[in-house]
């Protein structure tokens, strides 16, 4: 089961300061798996849409077709269930889109790290332990002009790597926030502003596996109720 703890995604800061070694190893989720999960969530939303339609048709049954107290009760109940199912559908759609978008960002993040690594190697920077290491901080007083020029060139190359890493990191964080907002809409998580982190309602961690199960249960209930409404109409 692919599991992602929401608050850990959002609050992991991996702070990077100029002069620090720059990590170039991809250690996040496999983008293809994330994308597949996003597609499955959107397919689930399409199934819930069928329930929304069924409830809608039932809630608007003409009194010429079905009249009386039982008919009014059925129409009222179908109207409420239509609203509930529509909310589930919309949340699933938004969640699926956010997951797909997040997978695209992860894919670009992985490709960017590979490009960063290749750039560092081509510029002659030290690459060790999957990190790009900065040049020496200072040169000896008797360094030649050639050594000084090479040192300056190395620092410019390091700066380019540093800026590329910051850009990749910020793009990933922005996508994470969008994903968390979609999770909040569907799964009931909320931001803890005082601690600047995300927690689940009830202080439980939210994982994709749990979300998948809960979404499936909600969708199944909506679809089954839609089928029952359709049967009542016929």
GROMACS .gro file of C-alpha atoms in nm:
model
  234
    1UNK     CA    1   0.000   0.000   0.000
    2UNK     CA    2   0.135   0.341  -0.096
    3UNK     CA    3   0.115   0.561   0.212
    4UNK     CA    4   0.186   0.930   0.244
    5UNK     CA    5   0.154   1.103   0.578
    6UNK     CA    6   0.007   1.443   0.501
    7UNK     CA    7   0.157   1.648   0.782
    8UNK     CA    8   0.499   1.500   0.716
    9UNK     CA    9   0.482   1.598   0.349
   10UNK     CA   10   0.388   1.954   0.428
   11UNK     CA   11   0.618   2.024   0.720
   12UNK     CA   12   0.936   1.853   0.609
   13UNK     CA   13   1.148   2.161   0.553
   14UNK     CA   14   1.482   2.027   0.427
   15UNK     CA   15   1.625   2.376   0.477
   16UNK     CA   16   1.910   2.459   0.244
   17UNK     CA   17   2.153   2.745   0.288
   18UNK     CA   18   2.403   2.873   0.039
   19UNK     CA   19   2.727   2.687   0.095
   20UNK     CA   20   2.560   2.365   0.209
   21UNK     CA   21   2.597   2.041   0.012
   22UNK     CA   22   2.312   2.016  -0.239
   23UNK     CA   23   2.122   1.690  -0.245
   24UNK     CA   24   2.050   1.554  -0.592
   25UNK     CA   25   1.898   1.216  -0.504
   26UNK     CA   26   1.526   1.171  -0.569
   27UNK     CA   27   1.364   1.023  -0.257
   28UNK     CA   28   0.996   1.101  -0.304
   29UNK     CA   29   0.711   0.890  -0.435
   30UNK     CA   30   0.728   0.723  -0.774
   31UNK     CA   31   0.540   0.969  -1.004
   32UNK     CA   32   0.381   0.695  -1.212
   33UNK     CA   33   0.221   0.534  -0.907
   34UNK     CA   34   0.089   0.869  -0.787
   35UNK     CA   35  -0.053   0.942  -1.132
   36UNK     CA   36  -0.226   0.603  -1.146
   37UNK     CA   37  -0.385   0.665  -0.809
   38UNK     CA   38  -0.508   1.007  -0.924
   39UNK     CA   39  -0.666   0.844  -1.230
   40UNK     CA   40  -0.838   0.585  -1.010
   41UNK     CA   41  -0.984   0.859  -0.789
   42UNK     CA   42  -1.120   1.040  -1.094
   43UNK     CA   43  -1.274   0.719  -1.226
   44UNK     CA   44  -1.439   0.675  -0.889
   45UNK     CA   45  -1.582   1.027  -0.921
   46UNK     CA   46  -1.730   0.931  -1.258
   47UNK     CA   47  -1.909   0.637  -1.093
   48UNK     CA   48  -2.048   0.861  -0.820
   49UNK     CA   49  -2.177   1.091  -1.096
   50UNK     CA   50  -2.414   0.810  -1.196
   51UNK     CA   51  -2.558   0.812  -0.844
   52UNK     CA   52  -2.596   1.191  -0.858
   53UNK     CA   53  -2.794   1.160  -1.180
   54UNK     CA   54  -3.014   0.883  -1.039
   55UNK     CA   55  -3.094   1.083  -0.725
   56UNK     CA   56  -3.166   1.388  -0.939
   57UNK     CA   57  -3.416   1.202  -1.154
   58UNK     CA   58  -3.583   1.054  -0.848
   59UNK     CA   59  -3.607   1.387  -0.665
   60UNK     CA   60  -3.786   1.543  -0.963
   61UNK     CA   61  -4.038   1.265  -1.021
   62UNK     CA   62  -4.366   1.416  -1.129
   63UNK     CA   63  -4.665   1.370  -0.903
   64UNK     CA   64  -4.842   1.240  -1.212
   65UNK     CA   65  -4.602   0.945  -1.197
   66UNK     CA   66  -4.573   0.898  -0.821
   67UNK     CA   67  -4.792   1.080  -0.570
   68UNK     CA   68  -4.871   1.062  -0.202
   69UNK     CA   69  -4.684   1.086   0.128
   70UNK     CA   70  -4.444   0.806   0.041
   71UNK     CA   71  -4.363   0.977  -0.288
   72UNK     CA   72  -4.291   1.308  -0.114
   73UNK     CA   73  -4.065   1.132   0.136
   74UNK     CA   74  -3.878   0.958  -0.143
   75UNK     CA   75  -3.830   1.282  -0.338
   76UNK     CA   76  -3.707   1.467  -0.029
   77UNK     CA   77  -3.467   1.187   0.062
   78UNK     CA   78  -3.340   1.163  -0.296
   79UNK     CA   79  -3.281   1.538  -0.302
   80UNK     CA   80  -3.070   1.522   0.011
   81UNK     CA   81  -2.873   1.225  -0.115
   82UNK     CA   82  -2.816   1.398  -0.447
   83UNK     CA   83  -2.651   1.690  -0.266
   84UNK     CA   84  -2.441   1.455  -0.054
   85UNK     CA   85  -2.334   1.250  -0.355
   86UNK     CA   86  -2.254   1.564  -0.554
   87UNK     CA   87  -2.024   1.678  -0.273
   88UNK     CA   88  -1.845   1.343  -0.274
   89UNK     CA   89  -1.817   1.358  -0.653
   90UNK     CA   90  -1.677   1.711  -0.656
   91UNK     CA   91  -1.429   1.634  -0.381
   92UNK     CA   92  -1.311   1.322  -0.561
   93UNK     CA   93  -1.270   1.514  -0.884
   94UNK     CA   94  -1.068   1.785  -0.714
   95UNK     CA   95  -0.860   1.530  -0.528
   96UNK     CA   96  -0.791   1.333  -0.846
   97UNK     CA   97  -0.681   1.647  -1.031
   98UNK     CA   98  -0.457   1.751  -0.742
   99UNK     CA   99  -0.295   1.407  -0.726
  100UNK     CA  100  -0.233   1.406  -1.101
  101UNK     CA  101  -0.085   1.755  -1.082
  102UNK     CA  102   0.134   1.648  -0.792
  103UNK     CA  103   0.265   1.353  -0.991
  104UNK     CA  104   0.364   1.591  -1.273
  105UNK     CA  105   0.555   1.808  -1.028
  106UNK     CA  106   0.728   1.502  -0.881
  107UNK     CA  107   0.825   1.392  -1.230
  108UNK     CA  108   0.972   1.734  -1.308
  109UNK     CA  109   1.143   1.733  -0.969
  110UNK     CA  110   1.310   1.400  -1.043
  111UNK     CA  111   1.416   1.511  -1.391
  112UNK     CA  112   1.544   1.839  -1.252
  113UNK     CA  113   1.760   1.663  -0.996
  114UNK     CA  114   1.906   1.443  -1.269
  115UNK     CA  115   1.986   1.753  -1.475
  116UNK     CA  116   2.136   1.922  -1.170
  117UNK     CA  117   2.360   1.623  -1.110
  118UNK     CA  118   2.475   1.613  -1.473
  119UNK     CA  119   2.542   1.986  -1.473
  120UNK     CA  120   2.754   1.960  -1.158
  121UNK     CA  121   2.956   1.676  -1.304
  122UNK     CA  122   3.013   1.862  -1.630
  123UNK     CA  123   3.133   2.167  -1.436
  124UNK     CA  124   3.377   1.959  -1.235
  125UNK     CA  125   3.211   2.005  -0.897
  126UNK     CA  126   3.261   1.738  -0.634
  127UNK     CA  127   2.975   1.487  -0.626
  128UNK     CA  128   2.972   1.261  -0.323
  129UNK     CA  129   2.698   1.075  -0.132
  130UNK     CA  130   2.440   1.197  -0.388
  131UNK     CA  131   2.524   1.556  -0.302
  132UNK     CA  132   2.697   1.839  -0.483
  133UNK     CA  133   2.962   1.980  -0.255
  134UNK     CA  134   3.062   2.348  -0.257
  135UNK     CA  135   3.412   2.457  -0.356
  136UNK     CA  136   3.661   2.554  -0.086
  137UNK     CA  137   3.560   2.873   0.091
  138UNK     CA  138   3.890   3.057   0.049
  139UNK     CA  139   4.204   3.036  -0.159
  140UNK     CA  140   4.557   3.057  -0.021
  141UNK     CA  141   4.723   3.394  -0.055
  142UNK     CA  142   4.973   3.262  -0.307
  143UNK     CA  143   4.707   3.121  -0.544
  144UNK     CA  144   4.770   3.193  -0.909
  145UNK     CA  145   4.533   3.387  -1.132
  146UNK     CA  146   4.443   3.062  -1.306
  147UNK     CA  147   4.349   2.904  -0.973
  148UNK     CA  148   4.148   3.211  -0.876
  149UNK     CA  149   3.957   3.205  -1.206
  150UNK     CA  150   3.882   2.833  -1.165
  151UNK     CA  151   3.768   2.890  -0.806
  152UNK     CA  152   3.535   3.169  -0.915
  153UNK     CA  153   3.399   2.952  -1.196
  154UNK     CA  154   3.334   2.668  -0.952
  155UNK     CA  155   3.139   2.897  -0.720
  156UNK     CA  156   2.928   3.025  -1.009
  157UNK     CA  157   2.851   2.666  -1.106
  158UNK     CA  158   2.762   2.585  -0.745
  159UNK     CA  159   2.536   2.892  -0.732
  160UNK     CA  160   2.354   2.773  -1.044
  161UNK     CA  161   2.302   2.433  -0.879
  162UNK     CA  162   2.182   2.598  -0.560
  163UNK     CA  163   1.928   2.816  -0.741
  164UNK     CA  164   1.803   2.521  -0.945
  165UNK     CA  165   1.754   2.315  -0.628
  166UNK     CA  166   1.564   2.598  -0.456
  167UNK     CA  167   1.336   2.635  -0.760
  168UNK     CA  168   1.266   2.262  -0.767
  169UNK     CA  169   1.200   2.254  -0.394
  170UNK     CA  170   0.961   2.550  -0.404
  171UNK     CA  171   0.765   2.402  -0.694
  172UNK     CA  172   0.727   2.076  -0.506
  173UNK     CA  173   0.614   2.255  -0.190
  174UNK     CA  174   0.355   2.456  -0.384
  175UNK     CA  175   0.216   2.137  -0.536
  176UNK     CA  176   0.211   1.975  -0.192
  177UNK     CA  177   0.000   2.261  -0.056
  178UNK     CA  178  -0.248   2.217  -0.341
  179UNK     CA  179  -0.266   1.845  -0.270
  180UNK     CA  180  -0.319   1.906   0.101
  181UNK     CA  181  -0.602   2.149   0.027
  182UNK     CA  182  -0.773   1.883  -0.184
  183UNK     CA  183  -0.720   1.626   0.091
  184UNK     CA  184  -0.869   1.870   0.341
  185UNK     CA  185  -1.181   1.904   0.129
  186UNK     CA  186  -1.231   1.531   0.105
  187UNK     CA  187  -1.079   1.370   0.412
  188UNK     CA  188  -1.148   1.622   0.686
  189UNK     CA  189  -0.790   1.725   0.760
  190UNK     CA  190  -0.731   2.082   0.863
  191UNK     CA  191  -0.431   2.314   0.899
  192UNK     CA  192  -0.300   2.375   1.248
  193UNK     CA  193  -0.197   2.737   1.196
  194UNK     CA  194  -0.039   2.775   1.538
  195UNK     CA  195   0.211   2.502   1.465
  196UNK     CA  196   0.221   2.561   1.090
  197UNK     CA  197   0.158   2.199   1.014
  198UNK     CA  198  -0.129   1.980   0.900
  199UNK     CA  199  -0.312   1.741   1.127
  200UNK     CA  200  -0.612   1.520   1.072
  201UNK     CA  201  -0.940   1.586   1.244
  202UNK     CA  202  -0.920   1.372   1.555
  203UNK     CA  203  -0.539   1.392   1.556
  204UNK     CA  204  -0.500   1.093   1.323
  205UNK     CA  205  -0.251   1.086   1.041
  206UNK     CA  206  -0.409   1.067   0.697
  207UNK     CA  207  -0.261   0.820   0.451
  208UNK     CA  208  -0.344   0.758   0.088
  209UNK     CA  209  -0.438   0.399   0.170
  210UNK     CA  210  -0.691   0.510   0.430
  211UNK     CA  211  -0.823   0.778   0.199
  212UNK     CA  212  -0.866   0.524  -0.080
  213UNK     CA  213  -1.071   0.298   0.148
  214UNK     CA  214  -1.288   0.579   0.285
  215UNK     CA  215  -1.349   0.726  -0.060
  216UNK     CA  216  -1.441   0.386  -0.195
  217UNK     CA  217  -1.686   0.328   0.091
  218UNK     CA  218  -1.852   0.666   0.040
  219UNK     CA  219  -1.872   0.621  -0.334
  220UNK     CA  220  -2.007   0.268  -0.303
  221UNK     CA  221  -2.276   0.386  -0.066
  222UNK     CA  222  -2.371   0.665  -0.307
  223UNK     CA  223  -2.381   0.431  -0.606
  224UNK     CA  224  -2.585   0.169  -0.419
  225UNK     CA  225  -2.831   0.432  -0.301
  226UNK     CA  226  -2.853   0.561  -0.656
  227UNK     CA  227  -2.936   0.214  -0.779
  228UNK     CA  228  -3.206   0.185  -0.515
  229UNK     CA  229  -3.353   0.519  -0.622
  230UNK     CA  230  -3.353   0.408  -0.982
  231UNK     CA  231  -3.534   0.088  -0.883
  232UNK     CA  232  -3.794   0.286  -0.691
  233UNK     CA  233  -3.860   0.498  -0.997
  234UNK     CA  234  -3.920   0.203  -1.228
   0.00000   0.00000   0.00000
